Short mmCIF file of C-alpha atoms in Angstrom, two decimals:
data_model
loop_
_atom_site.label_atom_id
_atom_site.label_comp_id
_atom_site.label_asym_id
_atom_site.label_seq_id
_atom_site.Cartn_x
_atom_site.Cartn_y
_atom_site.Cartn_z
CA MET A 1 4.24 -17.69 -11.21
CA GLU A 2 1.80 -16.42 -13.79
CA VAL A 3 -1.39 -14.54 -12.92
CA LYS A 4 -3.49 -17.72 -13.14
CA GLU A 5 -1.17 -19.42 -10.66
CA VAL A 6 -1.50 -16.44 -8.32
CA GLU A 7 -5.28 -16.84 -8.37
CA ARG A 8 -5.07 -20.60 -7.71
CA CYS A 9 -2.83 -20.26 -4.66
CA CYS A 10 -5.20 -17.90 -2.84
CA CYS A 11 -8.06 -19.17 -0.68
CA VAL A 12 -10.64 -18.25 1.98
CA VAL A 13 -10.32 -19.36 5.62
CA THR A 14 -13.45 -19.60 7.80
CA VAL A 15 -13.09 -20.05 11.57
CA LEU A 16 -15.96 -21.02 13.89
CA GLU A 17 -16.72 -22.72 17.16
CA ALA A 18 -19.04 -25.72 17.12
CA PHE A 19 -22.27 -25.40 19.13
CA SER A 20 -21.52 -21.75 19.86
CA THR A 21 -23.50 -18.56 19.34
CA LYS A 22 -20.37 -16.81 18.13
CA SER A 23 -20.55 -15.88 14.47
CA PRO A 24 -18.04 -17.48 12.09
CA VAL A 25 -15.14 -15.25 11.06
CA SER A 26 -13.49 -15.44 7.66
CA CYS A 27 -10.46 -14.00 5.89
CA SER A 28 -8.27 -14.69 2.90
CA GLY A 29 -5.24 -16.96 2.87
CA VAL A 30 -2.43 -18.26 0.67
CA ILE A 31 -1.73 -21.93 -0.09
CA VAL A 32 2.05 -21.85 0.26
CA HIS A 33 2.60 -25.58 -0.25
CA PRO A 34 -0.22 -27.24 -2.21
CA ARG A 35 1.27 -30.71 -1.97
CA THR A 36 0.94 -30.74 1.83
CA GLY A 37 -2.05 -28.40 1.92
CA THR A 38 -0.19 -25.82 4.01
CA VAL A 39 -1.88 -22.42 4.28
CA VAL A 40 -0.86 -19.13 5.90
CA CYS A 41 -3.30 -16.36 6.77
CA THR A 42 -3.83 -13.52 9.21
CA GLY A 43 -4.24 -14.45 12.86
CA LEU A 44 -7.08 -11.99 13.46
CA PRO A 45 -10.00 -14.45 13.04
CA PHE A 46 -8.52 -16.67 15.75
CA SER A 47 -8.31 -13.95 18.41
CA ARG A 48 -11.88 -14.43 19.64
CA PHE A 49 -11.41 -18.18 20.17
CA ILE A 50 -8.47 -18.00 22.62
CA THR A 51 -9.37 -19.87 25.81
CA ASP A 52 -6.91 -18.08 28.07
CA LYS A 53 -8.58 -14.78 28.97
CA GLU A 54 -5.44 -13.41 30.61
CA PRO A 55 -3.41 -11.08 28.34
CA PHE A 56 -0.35 -12.93 27.08
CA PRO A 57 3.10 -11.31 27.36
CA ALA A 58 4.06 -8.74 24.76
CA ASP A 59 7.08 -10.85 23.78
CA GLN A 60 4.99 -13.99 23.19
CA SER A 61 6.33 -15.57 20.01
CA PHE A 62 3.76 -18.23 19.20
CA LEU A 63 0.50 -19.83 20.29
CA SER A 64 -0.11 -23.57 19.98
CA PRO A 65 -3.48 -25.13 19.10
CA HIS A 66 -3.94 -25.84 22.84
CA SER A 67 -4.43 -22.09 23.39
CA PHE A 68 -7.72 -22.21 21.51
CA SER A 69 -11.13 -23.73 22.02
CA GLU A 70 -11.33 -27.50 21.57
CA LYS A 71 -14.44 -26.91 19.48
CA LEU A 72 -12.56 -24.79 16.98
CA GLN A 73 -13.40 -25.65 13.39
CA ILE A 74 -11.55 -24.36 10.35
CA ARG A 75 -12.56 -24.60 6.72
CA VAL A 76 -10.52 -23.62 3.70
CA SER A 77 -12.21 -22.78 0.39
CA PHE A 78 -10.12 -22.51 -2.73
CA PRO A 79 -10.67 -22.29 -6.47
CA THR A 80 -10.21 -25.53 -8.38
CA GLN A 81 -8.87 -25.95 -11.88
CA PRO A 82 -11.44 -26.60 -14.62
CA LYS A 83 -11.97 -30.24 -15.50
CA LEU A 84 -10.30 -31.32 -18.71
CA GLU A 85 -11.79 -33.15 -21.63
CA THR A 86 -9.78 -34.89 -24.33
CA ASN A 87 -9.95 -33.96 -27.99
CA GLN A 88 -8.16 -35.61 -30.90
CA CYS A 89 -5.81 -33.44 -32.91
CA ALA A 90 -5.24 -33.94 -36.63
CA GLN A 91 -1.88 -35.57 -35.87
CA GLY A 92 -3.57 -38.04 -33.57
CA GLU A 93 -2.23 -36.40 -30.42
CA GLU A 94 -4.48 -35.70 -27.49
CA ALA A 95 -5.24 -32.08 -26.64
CA PHE A 96 -6.85 -30.89 -23.43
CA THR A 97 -9.43 -28.09 -23.31
CA PRO A 98 -11.21 -26.85 -20.21
CA LEU A 99 -14.88 -27.61 -19.77
CA ARG A 100 -17.01 -24.50 -19.65
CA SER A 101 -18.59 -23.53 -16.39
CA LYS A 102 -21.14 -20.82 -15.64
CA THR A 103 -19.50 -19.96 -12.34
CA PRO A 104 -15.99 -20.44 -10.99
CA GLN A 105 -15.56 -23.72 -9.12
CA GLN A 106 -14.55 -23.85 -5.46
CA HIS A 107 -13.61 -26.67 -3.18
CA GLU A 108 -13.94 -26.67 0.60
CA ALA A 109 -11.75 -28.69 2.94
CA VAL A 110 -11.41 -29.06 6.70
CA ALA A 111 -8.16 -27.68 8.10
CA GLU A 112 -6.26 -27.91 11.37
CA LEU A 113 -4.40 -25.13 13.13
CA LEU A 114 -0.68 -25.82 13.46
CA MET A 115 0.32 -22.62 15.19
CA LEU A 116 -0.09 -18.87 15.45
CA VAL A 117 3.21 -17.03 15.04
CA ASN A 118 4.05 -13.45 16.03
CA CYS A 119 6.17 -11.62 13.44
CA VAL A 120 8.39 -9.68 15.82
CA GLU A 121 10.13 -7.60 13.15
CA PHE A 122 6.80 -6.46 11.74
CA LYS A 123 5.54 -5.55 15.21
CA GLN A 124 8.63 -3.49 16.02
CA ALA A 125 8.58 -1.65 12.69
CA PHE A 126 4.84 -1.07 12.93
CA GLN A 127 5.14 0.48 16.41
CA ALA A 128 8.00 2.71 15.28
CA VAL A 129 6.23 4.00 12.17
CA PHE A 130 2.56 4.13 13.18
CA GLN A 131 2.77 5.94 16.49
CA GLU A 132 -0.22 6.46 18.77
CA ALA A 133 0.23 10.24 18.72
CA ASP A 134 -0.79 10.23 15.04
CA GLN A 135 -4.00 8.31 15.88
CA TRP A 136 -3.42 5.48 13.41
CA ARG A 137 -6.07 2.76 13.17
CA PHE A 138 -5.85 -0.42 11.13
CA HIS A 139 -9.07 -2.13 12.14
CA GLY A 140 -12.65 -1.60 11.08
CA GLU A 141 -14.72 1.23 12.44
CA GLU A 142 -18.31 0.23 13.04
CA GLU A 143 -18.18 -3.54 13.56
CA GLU A 144 -15.29 -3.39 16.00
CA GLU A 145 -17.07 -0.81 18.12
CA LYS A 146 -20.01 -3.21 18.50
CA ASP A 147 -17.85 -6.27 19.25
CA GLU A 148 -15.49 -5.87 22.19
CA GLN A 149 -13.58 -9.00 21.20
CA LEU A 150 -12.64 -7.56 17.85
CA ILE A 151 -11.24 -4.42 19.45
CA LYS A 152 -8.24 -6.62 20.28
CA ASP A 153 -7.51 -6.72 16.55
CA ALA A 154 -4.91 -3.99 16.90
CA GLN A 155 -2.93 -6.31 19.21
CA PHE A 156 -3.14 -9.15 16.70
CA LEU A 157 -1.95 -7.32 13.59
CA SER A 158 1.46 -9.01 13.82
CA TRP A 159 0.06 -12.53 14.32
CA PHE A 160 -0.31 -15.07 11.52
CA ALA A 161 -1.80 -18.56 11.40
CA VAL A 162 -0.27 -21.65 9.83
CA LEU A 163 -2.86 -24.25 8.81
CA ARG A 164 -2.83 -27.64 7.16
CA THR A 165 -5.52 -29.37 5.15
CA ASP A 166 -5.37 -32.89 3.75
CA VAL A 167 -7.00 -31.91 0.48
CA VAL A 168 -4.59 -30.24 -1.93
CA ALA A 169 -5.69 -27.54 -4.33
CA ASP A 170 -3.41 -28.55 -7.18
CA SER A 171 -2.00 -31.93 -8.08
CA SER A 172 0.30 -30.69 -10.85
CA PRO A 173 4.00 -31.73 -10.78
CA HIS A 174 5.01 -28.27 -9.48
CA ALA A 175 2.41 -28.18 -6.73
CA GLY A 176 5.04 -28.63 -4.03
CA THR A 177 6.55 -25.20 -4.50
CA ILE A 178 5.49 -21.61 -4.48
CA SER A 179 7.86 -18.93 -5.68
CA TRP A 180 8.53 -16.23 -3.10
CA GLN A 181 11.01 -13.40 -2.84
CA SER A 182 12.98 -11.82 -0.05
CA SER A 183 11.48 -8.51 1.00
CA SER A 184 14.93 -7.02 1.63
CA SER A 185 15.40 -6.63 -2.13
CA LEU A 186 12.18 -4.65 -2.64
CA GLN A 187 12.15 -1.04 -3.73
CA LYS A 188 9.49 1.65 -3.81
CA GLY A 189 7.68 1.73 -7.09
CA HIS A 190 7.91 -2.01 -7.85
CA PRO A 191 4.68 -3.17 -9.56
CA VAL A 192 2.63 -5.60 -7.48
CA VAL A 193 -0.60 -7.58 -7.58
CA ALA A 194 -2.73 -8.21 -4.48
CA CYS A 195 -4.92 -11.31 -4.44
CA GLY A 196 -7.65 -11.84 -1.86
CA SER A 197 -11.36 -12.41 -1.45
CA PRO A 198 -13.37 -9.28 -0.61
CA PHE A 199 -15.87 -9.91 2.21
CA GLY A 200 -14.26 -13.25 3.08
CA SER A 201 -16.62 -16.19 2.68
CA LEU A 202 -19.47 -14.10 1.25
CA CYS A 203 -20.42 -15.03 -2.34
CA LEU A 204 -17.28 -17.00 -3.09
CA ASP A 205 -18.33 -17.58 -6.68
CA LEU A 206 -18.18 -13.81 -7.20
CA PHE A 207 -15.24 -12.68 -5.11
CA ILE A 208 -12.74 -15.48 -4.50
CA SER A 209 -9.18 -14.66 -5.62
CA THR A 210 -9.90 -11.11 -6.78
CA LEU A 211 -6.88 -9.25 -8.17
CA SER A 212 -5.80 -5.64 -7.71
CA ARG A 213 -2.77 -3.94 -9.23
CA GLY A 214 -0.60 -1.24 -7.70
CA ILE A 215 2.96 -0.45 -6.67
CA ILE A 216 5.00 -0.63 -3.50
CA SER A 217 4.41 2.75 -1.89
CA ASN A 218 6.73 2.55 1.11
CA LEU A 219 8.85 0.17 3.18
CA ALA A 220 9.94 0.10 6.82
CA GLY A 221 11.71 -2.04 9.37
CA GLU A 222 14.25 -4.84 9.30
CA ASP A 223 14.35 -6.47 5.85
CA ASN A 224 11.37 -4.29 4.92
CA ALA A 225 9.07 -6.08 7.36
CA VAL A 226 6.34 -3.47 6.80
CA ILE A 227 5.18 -3.01 3.21
CA LEU A 228 2.67 -0.40 2.09
CA THR A 229 1.00 -0.68 -1.32
CA ASP A 230 -1.59 1.37 -3.14
CA ALA A 231 -3.17 -1.80 -4.58
CA ARG A 232 -6.78 -1.33 -3.51
CA CYS A 233 -8.16 -4.04 -1.24
CA LEU A 234 -11.41 -4.50 0.67
CA PRO A 235 -12.42 -6.03 4.03
CA GLY A 236 -12.03 -9.80 3.86
CA THR A 237 -8.79 -9.66 1.90
CA GLU A 238 -6.79 -9.75 5.16
CA GLY A 239 -4.49 -12.76 4.87
CA GLY A 240 -4.43 -12.57 1.08
CA GLY A 241 -1.17 -12.42 -0.82
CA LEU A 242 0.89 -9.62 -2.29
CA PHE A 243 2.97 -10.61 -5.31
CA VAL A 244 5.75 -8.57 -6.91
CA MET A 245 6.05 -8.60 -10.69
CA THR A 246 9.44 -9.19 -12.27
CA GLY A 247 10.65 -7.89 -15.60
CA ALA A 248 9.74 -11.21 -17.24
CA GLY A 249 6.10 -10.80 -16.29
CA ARG A 250 6.36 -13.42 -13.54
CA PHE A 251 5.09 -12.98 -9.99
CA HIS A 252 6.73 -13.83 -6.68
CA PHE A 253 4.98 -14.02 -3.30
CA ILE A 254 6.29 -11.25 -1.00
CA GLY A 255 3.75 -10.60 1.74
CA LEU A 256 0.45 -11.19 3.50
CA ILE A 257 -2.19 -8.48 3.63
CA VAL A 258 -2.59 -7.29 7.22
CA SER A 259 -5.17 -4.55 6.75
CA PRO A 260 -6.81 -3.24 3.59
CA PHE A 261 -7.76 0.00 5.32
CA GLY A 262 -5.88 2.50 7.41
CA TRP A 263 -6.93 5.73 9.08
CA LYS A 264 -4.72 8.54 10.33
CA ALA A 265 -7.02 10.32 12.76
CA THR A 266 -10.16 10.70 10.60
CA GLU A 267 -8.38 10.50 7.24
CA TRP A 268 -8.51 7.34 5.16
CA ILE A 269 -5.04 7.02 3.62
CA GLY A 270 -5.97 4.71 0.72
CA LEU A 271 -3.04 2.31 1.27
CA THR A 272 -2.93 -1.40 2.15
CA LEU A 273 -0.75 -2.66 5.02
CA VAL A 274 1.28 -5.82 4.29
CA CYS A 275 3.73 -7.97 6.29
CA SER A 276 6.78 -9.54 4.65
CA VAL A 277 6.17 -13.27 4.18
CA GLN A 278 9.92 -13.87 4.45
CA LEU A 279 9.80 -12.70 8.07
CA ILE A 280 6.64 -14.69 8.80
CA PHE A 281 8.51 -17.81 7.64
CA ARG A 282 11.58 -16.82 9.65
CA ASN A 283 9.59 -16.45 12.87
CA ALA A 284 7.74 -19.71 12.30
CA ILE A 285 11.05 -21.54 11.95
CA ARG A 286 12.34 -19.86 15.12
CA CYS A 287 9.33 -21.17 17.00
CA MET A 288 10.13 -24.69 15.89
CA SER A 289 13.12 -24.72 18.23
CA ILE A 290 10.61 -24.28 21.05
CA GLN A 291 7.88 -26.53 19.73
CA ASP A 292 7.83 -28.30 16.39
CA PRO A 293 4.22 -28.58 15.19
CA LEU A 294 5.35 -28.49 11.57
CA ARG A 295 7.34 -31.70 11.36
CA GLY A 296 7.24 -33.02 7.83
CA VAL A 297 5.79 -29.81 6.46
CA TRP A 298 7.47 -27.23 4.20
CA LEU A 299 8.71 -25.07 7.07
CA HIS A 300 11.01 -27.76 8.42
CA PRO A 301 14.64 -26.62 8.07
CA ARG A 302 15.51 -29.81 6.19
CA GLU A 303 12.64 -29.36 3.76
CA ALA A 304 13.31 -27.33 0.60
CA GLY A 305 9.68 -27.11 -0.39
CA LEU A 306 9.56 -23.34 -0.71
CA GLN A 307 11.78 -21.89 -3.36
CA ILE A 308 12.96 -18.33 -3.00
CA SER A 309 13.57 -16.10 -5.97
CA THR A 310 16.97 -14.52 -5.42
CA THR A 311 16.66 -12.30 -8.46
CA ALA A 312 15.40 -8.90 -7.40
CA GLN A 313 13.64 -6.79 -9.95
CA LYS A 314 15.97 -4.22 -11.40
CA SER A 315 14.86 -0.64 -11.19
CA LYS A 316 13.96 1.12 -14.39
CA ALA A 317 16.33 3.75 -15.72
CA VAL A 318 13.66 6.42 -15.17
CA LYS A 319 14.67 8.83 -12.43
CA TYR A 320 11.95 10.69 -10.59
CA PRO A 321 12.28 14.22 -9.14
CA THR A 322 13.81 14.67 -5.71
CA VAL A 323 11.06 15.32 -3.19
CA CYS A 324 11.87 16.56 0.32
CA PHE A 325 10.06 16.92 3.63
CA VAL A 326 9.10 20.52 4.45
CA ASP A 327 8.36 21.46 8.08
CA SER A 328 7.16 24.92 9.09
CA GLY A 329 6.43 23.98 12.69
CA GLN A 330 2.68 23.66 13.01
CA PHE A 331 2.31 22.32 9.47
CA TRP A 332 4.39 20.03 7.29
CA GLY A 333 4.25 18.69 3.76
CA SER A 334 6.39 17.99 0.71
CA GLY A 335 8.49 19.98 -1.73
CA VAL A 336 10.01 19.35 -5.17
CA VAL A 337 13.53 20.39 -6.13
CA VAL A 338 13.05 22.38 -9.37
CA ALA A 339 16.53 23.92 -9.66
CA SER A 340 19.83 23.98 -7.82
CA GLN A 341 19.01 24.73 -4.15
CA LEU A 342 15.45 25.73 -5.10
CA VAL A 343 12.35 23.91 -3.83
CA LEU A 344 8.75 24.43 -4.89
CA THR A 345 6.04 23.66 -2.34
CA CYS A 346 2.62 24.91 -1.26
CA ARG A 347 1.69 28.14 0.48
CA HIS A 348 -0.23 26.35 3.22
CA VAL A 349 2.82 24.16 3.96
CA VAL A 350 5.16 27.09 4.73
CA ASN A 351 2.28 28.70 6.65
CA GLY A 352 3.56 32.26 6.48
CA LYS A 353 6.98 31.43 7.95
CA SER A 354 10.17 33.04 6.67
CA THR A 355 12.26 29.90 7.22
CA VAL A 356 11.41 26.20 7.12
CA ALA A 357 13.22 22.96 7.95
CA LEU A 358 13.73 20.47 5.12
CA LYS A 359 14.73 16.81 5.22
CA PHE A 360 16.21 14.91 2.30
CA HIS A 361 16.06 11.11 2.51
CA HIS A 362 18.69 9.25 0.48
CA ARG A 363 18.70 5.52 1.14
CA GLU A 364 19.41 5.19 4.88
CA ARG A 365 20.73 8.72 5.29
CA VAL A 366 18.78 11.85 6.13
CA GLN A 367 20.15 15.37 5.62
CA ASP A 368 18.58 18.35 7.37
CA ILE A 369 18.76 21.71 5.60
CA VAL A 370 17.32 25.10 6.50
CA GLY A 371 15.41 26.90 3.77
CA ASP A 372 14.42 30.54 3.34
CA VAL A 373 10.93 31.19 1.99
CA LEU A 374 11.48 33.54 -0.96
CA PHE A 375 7.89 33.77 -2.07
CA SER A 376 4.40 32.49 -1.33
CA THR A 377 1.17 33.40 -3.05
CA LYS A 378 -1.51 35.38 -1.24
CA VAL A 379 -4.30 33.49 0.46
CA SER A 380 -6.68 34.97 -2.09
CA SER A 381 -4.78 33.33 -4.96
CA PRO A 382 -6.17 30.01 -6.23
CA TYR A 383 -2.61 28.85 -6.86
CA ASP A 384 -1.26 27.47 -3.58
CA VAL A 385 2.46 27.94 -4.29
CA ALA A 386 5.62 28.83 -2.34
CA LEU A 387 9.30 28.97 -3.29
CA VAL A 388 12.09 28.01 -0.87
CA GLN A 389 15.83 28.69 -1.24
CA LEU A 390 18.13 26.12 0.41
CA ARG A 391 21.03 27.41 2.48
CA ASP A 392 23.09 24.30 1.66
CA SER A 393 23.26 21.89 -1.24
CA ALA A 394 21.14 18.75 -1.03
CA PRO A 395 22.70 15.34 -1.79
CA LYS A 396 22.29 13.73 -5.20
CA VAL A 397 19.19 15.64 -6.23
CA VAL A 398 17.33 14.95 -9.46
CA VAL A 399 16.06 18.13 -11.09
CA PRO A 400 13.15 17.13 -13.32
CA GLN A 401 12.30 17.96 -16.86
CA LEU A 402 9.07 19.98 -16.91
CA ALA A 403 6.28 18.48 -19.00
CA GLN A 404 5.00 20.30 -22.06
CA SER A 405 1.84 18.28 -22.60
CA PHE A 406 -0.86 16.60 -20.50
CA ASN A 407 -2.63 13.46 -21.70
CA PRO A 408 -5.65 12.33 -19.66
CA GLY A 409 -5.54 8.59 -19.16
CA GLU A 410 -1.75 8.31 -19.08
CA SER A 411 0.03 6.60 -16.20
CA VAL A 412 1.30 8.91 -13.45
CA LEU A 413 2.91 8.71 -10.01
CA VAL A 414 2.62 10.96 -6.99
CA VAL A 415 5.78 11.26 -4.88
CA GLY A 416 5.24 12.85 -1.49
CA TYR A 417 5.39 12.54 2.27
CA GLY A 418 1.71 11.72 2.74
CA GLY A 419 0.77 9.10 5.27
CA LEU A 420 4.08 8.17 6.89
CA GLY A 421 5.50 11.67 6.95
CA ARG A 422 9.13 12.04 7.96
CA ARG A 423 9.72 8.51 9.24
CA CYS A 424 10.19 6.47 6.05
CA GLY A 425 10.97 8.93 3.30
CA PRO A 426 8.54 9.80 0.50
CA SER A 427 5.80 7.41 -0.54
CA LEU A 428 4.90 6.56 -4.13
CA THR A 429 1.36 5.98 -5.37
CA CYS A 430 0.29 5.23 -8.91
CA GLY A 431 -2.77 6.07 -10.99
CA ILE A 432 -3.72 7.94 -14.09
CA LEU A 433 -4.10 11.56 -15.05
CA SER A 434 -7.88 11.60 -14.91
CA LYS A 435 -8.48 15.19 -15.99
CA ALA A 436 -6.69 18.34 -17.13
CA MET A 437 -8.78 21.48 -16.76
CA ASN A 438 -7.96 24.03 -19.47
CA LEU A 439 -8.71 27.72 -19.89
CA ASN A 440 -7.75 29.42 -23.16
CA TYR A 441 -5.97 26.19 -24.14
CA GLN A 442 -3.77 26.33 -21.06
CA PRO A 443 -4.04 23.79 -18.20
CA VAL A 444 -4.90 25.34 -14.84
CA MET A 445 -5.68 22.22 -12.79
CA LEU A 446 -4.81 18.52 -12.89
CA GLN A 447 -6.70 15.63 -11.31
CA THR A 448 -5.27 12.14 -10.72
CA THR A 449 -6.48 8.83 -9.29
CA CYS A 450 -3.32 8.39 -7.19
CA ALA A 451 -3.83 8.04 -3.43
CA VAL A 452 -2.94 11.40 -1.88
CA GLN A 453 -2.89 11.95 1.87
CA ALA A 454 -2.24 14.87 4.20
CA GLY A 455 1.47 15.61 3.96
CA ALA A 456 1.65 15.06 0.21
CA SER A 457 0.89 18.73 -0.48
CA GLY A 458 3.79 20.15 -2.49
CA GLY A 459 4.71 16.67 -3.74
CA ALA A 460 5.39 15.76 -7.34
CA VAL A 461 2.98 14.48 -9.99
CA VAL A 462 5.23 12.59 -12.39
CA ARG A 463 4.82 10.99 -15.81
CA THR A 464 5.60 7.34 -15.10
CA ARG A 465 7.39 6.45 -18.31
CA SER A 466 9.70 9.48 -18.47
CA GLY A 467 9.94 10.99 -14.98
CA GLU A 468 8.81 14.40 -16.27
CA LEU A 469 7.20 16.68 -13.69
CA LEU A 470 3.55 17.33 -14.53
CA GLY A 471 2.64 19.38 -11.49
CA ILE A 472 2.73 19.76 -7.71
CA VAL A 473 0.05 18.38 -5.44
CA SER A 474 -2.22 20.97 -3.86
CA SER A 475 -4.81 18.86 -2.01
CA ASN A 476 -6.97 15.79 -1.92
CA THR A 477 -10.74 16.05 -1.41
CA ARG A 478 -12.59 16.17 1.89
CA ASP A 479 -16.34 16.32 2.30
CA LEU A 480 -16.69 18.70 5.22
CA ALA A 481 -20.31 17.77 5.88
CA ALA A 482 -19.76 14.00 5.89
CA LYS A 483 -16.22 14.31 7.34
CA VAL A 484 -14.92 11.90 4.71
CA THR A 485 -11.62 12.18 2.82
CA TYR A 486 -11.24 10.93 -0.75
CA PRO A 487 -7.52 10.28 -1.36
CA HIS A 488 -8.06 9.16 -4.96
CA LEU A 489 -9.64 12.47 -5.98
CA ASN A 490 -6.99 15.15 -5.77
CA PHE A 491 -5.92 18.41 -7.37
CA SER A 492 -2.53 19.59 -8.61
CA ILE A 493 -1.07 22.75 -10.10
CA PRO A 494 0.30 22.14 -13.63
CA VAL A 495 3.97 22.97 -14.21
CA THR A 496 2.96 25.21 -17.11
CA VAL A 497 1.53 27.66 -14.55
CA PHE A 498 4.98 28.43 -13.10
CA GLN A 499 7.44 27.12 -15.72
CA ARG A 500 7.99 30.48 -17.47
CA LEU A 501 8.19 32.23 -14.09
CA LEU A 502 10.94 29.87 -12.92
CA GLN A 503 12.93 30.60 -16.06
CA GLN A 504 12.61 34.35 -15.47
CA PHE A 505 13.62 33.98 -11.83
CA ASN A 506 16.71 31.94 -12.73
CA GLN A 507 17.76 34.77 -15.04
CA THR A 508 16.91 37.78 -12.86
CA ARG A 509 16.75 36.36 -9.29
CA ASP A 510 13.76 38.66 -8.80
CA VAL A 511 11.03 36.90 -6.79
CA ASN A 512 8.52 39.52 -7.86
CA VAL A 513 8.10 37.69 -11.15
CA PHE A 514 5.87 35.26 -9.25
CA ARG A 515 3.46 38.04 -8.20
CA VAL A 516 1.47 37.42 -11.35
CA LEU A 517 0.11 34.30 -9.60
CA ASP A 518 -1.70 36.59 -7.14
CA SER A 519 -3.72 38.30 -9.87
CA THR A 520 -5.25 35.42 -11.76
CA GLU A 521 -8.35 35.59 -13.91
CA GLU A 522 -11.77 35.07 -12.41
CA ASP A 523 -12.21 31.95 -14.55
CA VAL A 524 -9.17 30.38 -12.87
CA ARG A 525 -10.62 31.17 -9.45
CA ARG A 526 -13.85 29.52 -10.52
CA VAL A 527 -12.01 26.29 -11.43
CA TRP A 528 -10.36 26.24 -8.00
CA ARG A 529 -13.55 27.34 -6.21
CA LEU A 530 -13.64 24.19 -4.03
CA GLN A 531 -11.03 25.96 -1.89
CA ASP A 532 -13.62 28.65 -1.12
CA ALA A 533 -14.81 28.83 2.48
CA GLN A 534 -18.41 28.42 1.30
CA SER A 535 -17.67 25.16 -0.49
CA LYS A 536 -18.67 21.82 1.07
CA LEU A 537 -15.50 20.23 -0.32
#
């Protein structure tokens, strides 16, 4: 699919109950089979219209339309293609040009609910990764507190609705297929596009089928049932599609947006939660052995309406630095391998300890190594740096080239254990180098727009095109007065601050060469003054 096709296959689903005081609920959706008008979306809007008030079993696999109010009404709004007018070419052939329109055109159709399906693999992976002890929340904050029914949203994150409307969105010869890809072939760092409608049914002419670019940040579960992306989405995009971009510039449908927001305790992590569409389809087909509400529709085993792309995107040749998990007991974070058996991290991560535990994730394997803290800067130093010596060799490490230049506006990645911590290996988030603060023509601080969460401290800031190490993450930004975290405003220590010191250490093995970081100029302290106890940030 091309980008225009991605936009056309996304829609808005509005659910309401006739003659009821309940407010309509809307979300985004994806038209997976335009010829039959088949739509998939999140199951959250349907939760308040369940007639059976008794909690259903945890292993419930599907809900039929009989489980919902008889007065349930569903409407699907989708963008329509511009009308065509015929012009005569010089050769006498007819050419088609779109008529101009002041606002995008939408069409609304009545839909029926075929079933709600529970994606078991997503639920299992979600519960394993996002544990209650970490205080994860993937539902809204204020609205849900006012509406008791919507508090059940957390229980419905793994549920998805299959709808059918008689009015098709596209009558082109290829309207019977949508290209999708198996999630098992996905890798971190793959470029993606999210398509959904912010705020649901509000101002469709402004928001329907809005696009957002990003990368796959992390994966978890069977066949990568849980997908995390840094593509920025807003409320109302739940049920929208996530599409992976191939090397040919084509897009394949890979997942449905489950939640555009996520909080870990009080920290907004800046990542979007997605469920693999492959596993949604798989569970829907499983349910057909129990009850077949989809006879004659694309999900029928004998119907080849959906075409899967079996060609996974090949990874680029660029290799990024090896980043490990660093655990000092009370605190944990990330670290970057900068030389053989040598890891650079942050002072606040090692937390004054003489030894730390490190984990190296390589594919499905995890290696635990003990590290000795050779050096950490004083608390009074603006440079939050520590050096750890590994007692054993780590597997297949990539020691990075250290950057010599910094170009604001260039594409960068942050590699670190923010968000998911030790459970799924390091996450990747993309952005740009938004600012390089210089003193005496030397960079002393970097800022990026990548999403950085607690746990990413000590992680790598990498030049996307070459894999060069630009710096190590020191912190994101938190407004202490408002108690709000800004993951996309973060600060890193440039490699030029410690590059020469690393070279001297490798030659002399004298850790005292790093003591110069404790006696920095007052101007450097002023740049890093947000760390000061008197600062509001």
